[in-house]
Amino acid sequence: VTLGMFAAAEQAALFSARREAGRDMVALYPPPPLPPPTSAAGAETVRQAEREGLTLVTSGSSNTGYKNVTFKPKERSKKYELRVRVGGELLRLGRFATA
């Protein structure tokens, strides 16, 4: 299942935040600070998330700094991948060309 293609890791993280915004989740700990934007498109995406009242979900275990977004350096193009777990099944929602 692919739901979108994005130009920056931040755009994929925004998509993930939008998806999760409908859930009632209580954070036990404050999230780590956002990593610096990886590009001008990434910086604009962070501003867009703020305008929408969304928070990009960070992750200390992801190599991009964003939950569900992974950097795959060996790929020729579309080096960023967004994957989520739904009902115990891992779904790849898209790959992205640039950060």
PDB file of C-alpha atoms in Angstrom:
ATOM      1  CA  VAL A   1       0.000   0.000   0.000  1.00  0.00           C
ATOM      2  CA  THR A   2       1.467   3.371  -1.008  1.00  0.00           C
ATOM      3  CA  LEU A   3      -0.325   6.527   0.109  1.00  0.00           C
ATOM      4  CA  GLY A   4       2.047   9.206  -1.115  1.00  0.00           C
ATOM      5  CA  MET A   5       5.389  10.399  -2.421  1.00  0.00           C
ATOM      6  CA  PHE A   6       7.165  13.296  -0.732  1.00  0.00           C
ATOM      7  CA  ALA A   7      10.223  15.429  -1.462  1.00  0.00           C
ATOM      8  CA  ALA A   8      11.515  15.562   2.114  1.00  0.00           C
ATOM      9  CA  ALA A   9      11.656  13.401   5.225  1.00  0.00           C
ATOM     10  CA  GLU A  10       9.764  16.136   7.080  1.00  0.00           C
ATOM     11  CA  GLN A  11       6.884  15.820   4.621  1.00  0.00           C
ATOM     12  CA  ALA A  12       6.636  12.107   5.345  1.00  0.00           C
ATOM     13  CA  ALA A  13       6.746  12.847   9.083  1.00  0.00           C
ATOM     14  CA  LEU A  14       3.937  15.408   8.645  1.00  0.00           C
ATOM     15  CA  PHE A  15       1.844  12.777   6.867  1.00  0.00           C
ATOM     16  CA  SER A  16       2.476  10.408   9.759  1.00  0.00           C
ATOM     17  CA  ALA A  17       1.539  13.107  12.317  1.00  0.00           C
ATOM     18  CA  ARG A  18      -1.686  13.823  10.442  1.00  0.00           C
ATOM     19  CA  ARG A  19      -2.490  10.106  10.443  1.00  0.00           C
ATOM     20  CA  GLU A  20      -1.889   9.838  14.168  1.00  0.00           C
ATOM     21  CA  ALA A  21      -3.663  13.087  15.094  1.00  0.00           C
ATOM     22  CA  GLY A  22      -6.993  11.292  15.165  1.00  0.00           C
ATOM     23  CA  ARG A  23      -5.869   9.030  17.983  1.00  0.00           C
ATOM     24  CA  ASP A  24      -6.247   9.854  21.669  1.00  0.00           C
ATOM     25  CA  MET A  25      -2.680   9.405  22.877  1.00  0.00           C
ATOM     26  CA  VAL A  26      -1.141  10.780  26.053  1.00  0.00           C
ATOM     27  CA  ALA A  27       2.584  11.401  26.002  1.00  0.00           C
ATOM     28  CA  LEU A  28       4.320  10.194  29.136  1.00  0.00           C
ATOM     29  CA  TYR A  29       7.507  12.097  28.340  1.00  0.00           C
ATOM     30  CA  PRO A  30       8.089  15.248  26.326  1.00  0.00           C
ATOM     31  CA  PRO A  31       9.271  14.437  22.791  1.00  0.00           C
ATOM     32  CA  PRO A  32      12.909  15.010  21.883  1.00  0.00           C
ATOM     33  CA  PRO A  33      13.596  18.228  19.961  1.00  0.00           C
ATOM     34  CA  LEU A  34      13.028  18.158  16.211  1.00  0.00           C
ATOM     35  CA  PRO A  35      16.128  17.506  14.134  1.00  0.00           C
ATOM     36  CA  PRO A  36      17.167  20.427  11.930  1.00  0.00           C
ATOM     37  CA  PRO A  37      15.314  20.482   8.582  1.00  0.00           C
ATOM     38  CA  THR A  38      17.185  18.628   5.857  1.00  0.00           C
ATOM     39  CA  SER A  39      16.235  21.020   3.049  1.00  0.00           C
ATOM     40  CA  ALA A  40      14.196  24.119   2.198  1.00  0.00           C
ATOM     41  CA  ALA A  41      11.232  21.805   1.499  1.00  0.00           C
ATOM     42  CA  GLY A  42      11.766  20.246   4.916  1.00  0.00           C
ATOM     43  CA  ALA A  43      11.801  23.640   6.650  1.00  0.00           C
ATOM     44  CA  GLU A  44       8.556  24.606   4.896  1.00  0.00           C
ATOM     45  CA  THR A  45       6.989  21.303   5.928  1.00  0.00           C
ATOM     46  CA  VAL A  46       7.870  21.945   9.590  1.00  0.00           C
ATOM     47  CA  ARG A  47       6.185  25.378   9.311  1.00  0.00           C
ATOM     48  CA  GLN A  48       3.137  23.756   7.652  1.00  0.00           C
ATOM     49  CA  ALA A  49       2.820  21.270  10.513  1.00  0.00           C
ATOM     50  CA  GLU A  50       2.924  24.187  12.994  1.00  0.00           C
ATOM     51  CA  ARG A  51       0.212  26.042  11.027  1.00  0.00           C
ATOM     52  CA  GLU A  52      -1.959  22.909  11.196  1.00  0.00           C
ATOM     53  CA  GLY A  53      -1.349  22.564  14.934  1.00  0.00           C
ATOM     54  CA  LEU A  54       0.502  19.278  14.431  1.00  0.00           C
ATOM     55  CA  THR A  55       3.729  18.059  15.960  1.00  0.00           C
ATOM     56  CA  LEU A  56       6.105  15.954  13.898  1.00  0.00           C
ATOM     57  CA  VAL A  57       6.762  12.880  16.030  1.00  0.00           C
ATOM     58  CA  THR A  58      10.456  12.423  16.753  1.00  0.00           C
ATOM     59  CA  SER A  59      12.283   9.180  17.454  1.00  0.00           C
ATOM     60  CA  GLY A  60      15.683   8.555  18.949  1.00  0.00           C
ATOM     61  CA  SER A  61      15.821   5.154  17.260  1.00  0.00           C
ATOM     62  CA  SER A  62      15.204   6.393  13.694  1.00  0.00           C
ATOM     63  CA  ASN A  63      18.137   7.440  11.546  1.00  0.00           C
ATOM     64  CA  THR A  64      16.104  10.468  10.327  1.00  0.00           C
ATOM     65  CA  GLY A  65      15.016  11.607  13.792  1.00  0.00           C
ATOM     66  CA  TYR A  66      11.329  11.145  12.885  1.00  0.00           C
ATOM     67  CA  LYS A  67       9.044   8.303  13.941  1.00  0.00           C
ATOM     68  CA  ASN A  68       8.230   5.851  11.126  1.00  0.00           C
ATOM     69  CA  VAL A  69      10.595   7.586   8.630  1.00  0.00           C
ATOM     70  CA  THR A  70      13.791   5.705   7.689  1.00  0.00           C
ATOM     71  CA  PHE A  71      16.742   6.818   5.544  1.00  0.00           C
ATOM     72  CA  LYS A  72      17.950   4.074   3.174  1.00  0.00           C
ATOM     73  CA  PRO A  73      21.285   5.296   1.756  1.00  0.00           C
ATOM     74  CA  LYS A  74      21.792   2.325  -0.582  1.00  0.00           C
ATOM     75  CA  GLU A  75      18.674   3.101  -2.621  1.00  0.00           C
ATOM     76  CA  ARG A  76      19.329   4.848  -5.955  1.00  0.00           C
ATOM     77  CA  SER A  77      16.456   7.282  -5.520  1.00  0.00           C
ATOM     78  CA  LYS A  78      13.616   7.692  -3.051  1.00  0.00           C
ATOM     79  CA  LYS A  79      15.896   7.151  -0.063  1.00  0.00           C
ATOM     80  CA  TYR A  80      13.297   7.912   2.631  1.00  0.00           C
ATOM     81  CA  GLU A  81      10.646   5.370   3.566  1.00  0.00           C
ATOM     82  CA  LEU A  82       7.504   5.801   5.690  1.00  0.00           C
ATOM     83  CA  ARG A  83       6.291   2.608   7.384  1.00  0.00           C
ATOM     84  CA  VAL A  84       3.627   2.163  10.066  1.00  0.00           C
ATOM     85  CA  ARG A  85       2.224  -0.781  11.977  1.00  0.00           C
ATOM     86  CA  VAL A  86      -1.552  -1.247  11.682  1.00  0.00           C
ATOM     87  CA  GLY A  87      -3.256  -4.127  13.418  1.00  0.00           C
ATOM     88  CA  GLY A  88       0.064  -5.917  13.842  1.00  0.00           C
ATOM     89  CA  GLU A  89       0.896  -5.603  10.139  1.00  0.00           C
ATOM     90  CA  LEU A  90       3.796  -3.430   8.949  1.00  0.00           C
ATOM     91  CA  LEU A  91       2.714  -1.283   5.986  1.00  0.00           C
ATOM     92  CA  ARG A  92       5.019   0.722   3.732  1.00  0.00           C
ATOM     93  CA  LEU A  93       3.185   3.957   2.961  1.00  0.00           C
ATOM     94  CA  GLY A  94       5.692   5.469   0.557  1.00  0.00           C
ATOM     95  CA  ARG A  95       9.266   6.212  -0.483  1.00  0.00           C
ATOM     96  CA  PHE A  96      10.634   9.713  -0.937  1.00  0.00           C
ATOM     97  CA  ALA A  97      13.365  11.061  -3.190  1.00  0.00           C
ATOM     98  CA  THR A  98      15.050  13.782  -1.129  1.00  0.00           C
ATOM     99  CA  ALA A  99      15.446  14.999   2.410  1.00  0.00           C
TER     100      ALA A  99
END
